[in-house]
XYZ file of C-alpha atoms in Angstrom:
345
model
C 121.312 -84.016 -17.655
C 121.176 -82.290 -21.022
C 122.734 -78.964 -21.933
C 120.928 -77.106 -24.695
C 123.218 -74.843 -26.676
C 122.000 -71.569 -28.105
C 121.017 -71.385 -31.747
C 124.167 -70.651 -33.689
C 126.498 -71.501 -30.795
C 130.105 -71.497 -31.957
C 132.013 -74.750 -32.204
C 134.504 -73.411 -29.650
C 131.639 -72.866 -27.188
C 130.419 -76.430 -27.671
C 133.971 -77.668 -27.183
C 134.166 -75.646 -23.968
C 131.101 -77.391 -22.570
C 132.467 -80.797 -23.564
C 135.789 -79.937 -21.922
C 134.067 -79.017 -18.641
C 132.166 -82.315 -18.719
C 135.356 -84.315 -19.205
C 137.100 -82.380 -16.402
C 134.421 -83.728 -14.072
C 135.189 -87.270 -15.169
C 131.915 -87.561 -17.116
C 131.033 -88.469 -20.704
C 129.611 -86.051 -23.270
C 127.320 -87.110 -26.123
C 126.364 -84.592 -28.801
C 123.059 -84.521 -30.652
C 123.211 -81.978 -33.456
C 119.822 -80.807 -34.720
C 119.004 -78.479 -37.589
C 119.023 -75.413 -35.347
C 120.459 -76.425 -31.977
C 122.994 -78.773 -30.451
C 122.184 -80.744 -27.313
C 124.966 -82.112 -25.137
C 124.058 -85.132 -23.036
C 126.018 -85.603 -19.809
C 126.454 -89.200 -18.659
C 128.002 -90.331 -15.393
C 127.744 -89.870 -11.627
C 124.622 -87.759 -11.181
C 125.875 -86.343 -7.871
C 128.387 -84.322 -9.902
C 125.756 -82.875 -12.234
C 125.021 -79.460 -10.744
C 123.421 -77.093 -13.294
C 125.451 -74.102 -12.074
C 128.631 -75.796 -13.325
C 127.428 -75.318 -16.896
C 124.885 -72.475 -16.883
C 127.549 -69.754 -17.001
C 129.479 -71.188 -19.929
C 129.349 -69.348 -23.241
C 126.714 -70.499 -25.724
C 124.614 -72.387 -23.147
C 120.889 -71.726 -23.393
C 119.599 -74.017 -20.648
C 120.533 -76.961 -18.433
C 117.891 -79.588 -17.718
C 117.915 -82.880 -15.841
C 116.681 -86.039 -17.568
C 114.602 -87.868 -15.007
C 114.440 -91.146 -16.915
C 117.191 -93.683 -16.110
C 117.828 -94.154 -19.842
C 119.399 -90.887 -20.950
C 120.705 -91.303 -24.480
C 117.747 -93.415 -25.600
C 115.297 -90.775 -24.372
C 113.480 -88.294 -26.581
C 114.500 -85.646 -24.034
C 118.034 -86.023 -25.376
C 117.153 -86.546 -29.040
C 113.657 -85.391 -29.988
C 113.681 -86.416 -33.663
C 113.380 -90.033 -34.784
C 116.722 -91.680 -35.411
C 116.942 -92.888 -39.006
C 119.603 -95.484 -39.767
C 121.219 -95.922 -43.170
C 121.949 -99.597 -43.711
C 123.500 -100.180 -47.102
C 121.248 -98.493 -49.690
C 118.216 -98.518 -47.377
C 116.915 -96.483 -44.457
C 115.145 -97.671 -41.322
C 113.458 -95.368 -38.822
C 111.252 -92.308 -39.003
C 108.884 -92.851 -41.921
C 111.163 -95.417 -43.606
C 109.824 -98.958 -43.198
C 112.342 -101.802 -43.211
C 111.476 -105.437 -43.922
C 113.958 -108.033 -42.688
C 113.391 -111.498 -44.144
C 115.106 -114.823 -44.623
C 115.316 -118.278 -43.066
C 115.728 -118.958 -39.365
C 118.988 -120.828 -40.016
C 121.438 -120.867 -42.894
C 121.282 -124.569 -43.788
C 123.240 -124.562 -47.054
C 124.489 -122.015 -49.560
C 122.036 -123.169 -52.241
C 118.920 -122.983 -50.070
C 119.963 -119.660 -48.561
C 120.561 -118.156 -52.004
C 117.132 -119.361 -53.117
C 115.506 -117.679 -50.125
C 117.541 -114.491 -50.575
C 116.496 -114.070 -54.205
C 112.844 -114.684 -53.308
C 112.673 -112.164 -50.455
C 114.572 -109.544 -52.471
C 112.170 -109.892 -55.395
C 109.193 -109.601 -53.033
C 110.530 -106.330 -51.595
C 112.598 -107.118 -48.493
C 115.219 -104.521 -47.590
C 117.445 -106.635 -45.325
C 118.409 -110.310 -45.422
C 118.461 -112.376 -42.230
C 119.919 -115.792 -41.517
C 121.176 -117.509 -38.387
C 124.724 -118.879 -38.227
C 124.850 -119.510 -34.467
C 121.477 -120.808 -33.274
C 120.519 -120.692 -29.587
C 118.268 -123.743 -29.200
C 116.319 -125.023 -26.217
C 117.625 -128.532 -26.817
C 121.392 -129.197 -27.107
C 120.560 -131.904 -29.643
C 118.842 -129.539 -32.110
C 120.568 -127.983 -35.132
C 122.963 -125.328 -33.793
C 123.831 -123.582 -37.065
C 126.839 -123.665 -39.393
C 128.947 -121.206 -37.403
C 131.578 -119.259 -39.330
C 130.801 -121.132 -42.532
C 127.256 -119.805 -42.188
C 128.613 -116.294 -41.772
C 130.639 -116.664 -44.964
C 127.524 -117.780 -46.842
C 125.534 -114.888 -45.370
C 128.054 -112.315 -46.556
C 128.520 -113.829 -50.016
C 124.825 -114.257 -50.778
C 123.930 -110.846 -49.351
C 126.454 -109.254 -51.707
C 125.078 -111.256 -54.648
C 121.482 -110.134 -54.148
C 122.321 -106.614 -53.001
C 120.775 -106.784 -49.525
C 122.404 -105.801 -46.217
C 122.590 -108.739 -43.802
C 121.407 -109.393 -40.252
C 122.535 -112.225 -37.987
C 122.657 -112.968 -34.281
C 125.756 -112.751 -32.109
C 125.489 -114.850 -28.959
C 128.893 -114.614 -27.327
C 131.597 -111.980 -26.892
C 134.063 -114.534 -28.271
C 132.166 -114.584 -31.597
C 131.712 -110.821 -31.863
C 134.754 -110.092 -34.019
C 133.830 -112.760 -36.580
C 130.150 -111.811 -36.740
C 130.995 -108.116 -37.115
C 133.395 -108.947 -39.942
C 130.740 -110.723 -41.998
C 127.365 -109.091 -41.129
C 125.985 -105.593 -41.648
C 123.640 -105.644 -38.623
C 124.338 -107.439 -35.341
C 121.303 -108.999 -33.687
C 121.225 -109.441 -29.921
C 118.623 -112.083 -29.139
C 116.085 -112.021 -26.340
C 118.181 -114.394 -24.232
C 121.091 -111.923 -24.322
C 119.126 -108.702 -23.836
C 120.741 -108.220 -20.429
C 124.135 -109.689 -21.270
C 125.749 -106.403 -20.330
C 129.298 -107.430 -21.204
C 128.195 -108.322 -24.734
C 126.224 -105.069 -25.041
C 129.208 -103.039 -23.856
C 131.537 -104.646 -26.388
C 128.997 -104.084 -29.182
C 128.845 -100.458 -28.086
C 132.493 -100.082 -29.080
C 131.623 -101.002 -32.665
C 130.055 -98.714 -35.238
C 127.592 -101.170 -36.726
C 123.798 -101.182 -36.376
C 122.498 -103.335 -33.525
C 119.101 -105.041 -33.485
C 118.197 -105.520 -29.814
C 115.354 -107.907 -29.030
C 113.139 -107.550 -25.985
C 113.301 -110.455 -23.549
C 109.970 -112.206 -23.022
C 109.961 -111.147 -19.346
C 111.423 -107.647 -19.759
C 109.669 -104.342 -19.202
C 109.882 -101.445 -21.628
C 112.272 -99.661 -19.280
C 114.522 -102.707 -19.001
C 114.738 -102.922 -22.790
C 115.693 -99.249 -22.990
C 118.289 -99.632 -20.245
C 119.883 -102.441 -22.262
C 119.951 -100.130 -25.292
C 121.588 -97.523 -23.060
C 124.570 -99.843 -22.540
C 125.233 -99.793 -26.287
C 124.550 -96.081 -26.695
C 126.724 -95.059 -23.735
C 129.769 -96.660 -25.376
C 129.320 -94.512 -28.485
C 127.299 -96.725 -30.837
C 124.164 -94.732 -31.707
C 122.779 -97.249 -34.227
C 120.316 -99.251 -32.144
C 117.085 -100.839 -33.375
C 114.576 -102.095 -30.790
C 112.580 -105.247 -31.519
C 109.343 -106.402 -29.886
C 109.035 -110.193 -30.172
C 106.440 -111.197 -27.604
C 106.123 -111.451 -23.840
C 105.427 -114.495 -21.728
C 101.743 -114.957 -20.894
C 99.402 -117.766 -19.944
C 98.018 -118.610 -23.403
C 99.462 -121.947 -24.586
C 98.301 -121.769 -28.228
C 101.034 -119.269 -29.185
C 104.700 -119.203 -28.238
C 104.408 -115.754 -26.651
C 101.884 -112.926 -26.546
C 102.809 -110.233 -29.070
C 102.733 -106.880 -27.267
C 101.855 -104.484 -30.065
C 101.207 -101.718 -27.541
C 104.981 -101.704 -27.086
C 105.324 -100.015 -30.486
C 103.605 -96.681 -29.696
C 104.661 -97.027 -26.055
C 108.330 -97.097 -27.023
C 107.962 -94.467 -29.733
C 106.553 -92.067 -27.178
C 109.670 -92.167 -25.021
C 112.553 -93.036 -27.365
C 113.897 -91.833 -30.702
C 115.241 -95.279 -31.631
C 113.556 -97.262 -34.449
C 111.074 -99.903 -33.282
C 110.414 -103.090 -35.247
C 108.337 -106.228 -34.615
C 109.144 -109.928 -35.051
C 105.812 -111.776 -35.460
C 107.538 -115.055 -36.343
C 109.142 -115.651 -32.956
C 106.280 -113.995 -31.111
C 103.567 -116.335 -32.350
C 105.518 -119.420 -33.419
C 102.739 -120.125 -35.923
C 102.813 -119.591 -39.673
C 99.084 -118.834 -39.848
C 99.461 -115.944 -37.393
C 102.626 -114.374 -38.791
C 100.991 -112.456 -41.643
C 98.097 -110.881 -39.672
C 100.458 -109.899 -36.864
C 102.973 -108.448 -39.343
C 100.226 -106.333 -40.886
C 98.995 -105.284 -37.451
C 102.528 -104.245 -36.504
C 102.789 -101.954 -39.533
C 99.335 -100.543 -38.778
C 100.459 -99.863 -35.196
C 103.292 -97.724 -36.577
C 106.271 -100.070 -36.409
C 109.255 -98.912 -38.440
C 110.060 -102.434 -39.524
C 109.103 -106.085 -39.368
C 111.244 -109.205 -39.303
C 109.736 -112.325 -40.879
C 111.241 -115.775 -41.350
C 110.990 -117.193 -44.874
C 112.168 -120.614 -46.069
C 112.150 -122.469 -49.437
C 110.328 -125.397 -47.810
C 109.224 -124.611 -44.239
C 108.077 -128.182 -43.625
C 111.685 -129.390 -44.027
C 113.407 -126.552 -42.156
C 116.040 -127.617 -39.629
C 114.830 -125.032 -37.127
C 111.534 -123.220 -36.437
C 109.745 -124.606 -39.490
C 106.217 -124.007 -38.116
C 106.733 -120.221 -37.986
C 108.393 -119.716 -41.378
C 106.542 -118.530 -44.477
C 106.926 -119.955 -47.963
C 107.852 -117.697 -50.856
C 104.328 -117.210 -52.202
C 102.884 -116.343 -48.797
C 105.661 -113.824 -48.191
C 105.178 -112.163 -51.587
C 101.446 -111.828 -50.937
C 102.112 -110.401 -47.482
C 104.469 -107.792 -48.911
C 101.758 -106.433 -51.197
C 99.475 -106.043 -48.200
C 102.281 -104.476 -46.165
C 102.816 -101.879 -48.897
C 99.147 -100.885 -48.796
C 99.077 -100.526 -44.999
C 102.419 -98.704 -44.945
C 101.041 -96.099 -47.320
C 97.937 -95.654 -45.176
C 99.944 -94.980 -41.998
C 102.602 -92.762 -43.576
C 105.416 -95.272 -43.838
C 107.571 -95.586 -46.956
C 108.364 -99.123 -48.087
C 111.566 -98.771 -50.076
C 111.947 -100.609 -53.364
C 115.028 -102.807 -53.704
C 117.173 -102.373 -56.778
C 116.237 -105.070 -59.266
C 119.011 -107.506 -60.019
C 119.336 -110.469 -62.294
C 119.577 -113.740 -60.410
């Protein structure tokens, strides 16, 4: 249920509505627009009778939200959510580009990649410290040492950082070092992890599981939002199909599909979706053309020697060329590709 306050409703009237909600043992979430405030009511729907709120001062209307995801819905928050991550924005018309190697392999190689993606126009720096691998014998990442490198190099090049958190036990350390917490596809429905992340006030990049529906992705986002963390980014990274020549099938229809029902930013990861370097660039460009508010691309100094996911990572020259094409498409579809502050390496 959402309670729409009258234009110019007094703060005491809004507080009165919130107080009534809490008296019922429910949660209140405020969305303050330019002209009106909307109060979202979350909890046992059997308690949500409109007459309990309609007579309160300052209330314009009381409406049920039929969708199971309340806070993620455009019914609750009609305008696009725009996140400020360091000096950059992501969401609305602001296009974010997240780039960097799959895994942080050493400080020197990660710094080399960070400088290259910054110079090409990336707005966020990614790198894996804890790597979920299919085989237990594959490179698993550098752990906390990788997090230290991520933070140090990100500060050097002036880019906010993104890395994956896989376990509740690692959450405190990852949150201490990284600017954006990534929840991978395997953990999309790890509800305990999502709940704990919801207690933080850091942006969360939530990846769609390869077998998840749009609604299931949004319900996972709801776990984070319902705990008070409003900074959620949704990521499409491919669904399982029957075509063996690509890792997954990239569902680009998910971009406008999601944007029609949620205010949260939607980005696309063509690297993990296709698993093939030759397909990453065209799918990245297609994602921007489809209206995505960001892309996440893996870039490595020498992809052929990468310790993880080498076949899907771009080299520096290919990434720089792609970014020029991204800028042209972004302009055509009304997205703004922000320019990183130039720094000396």
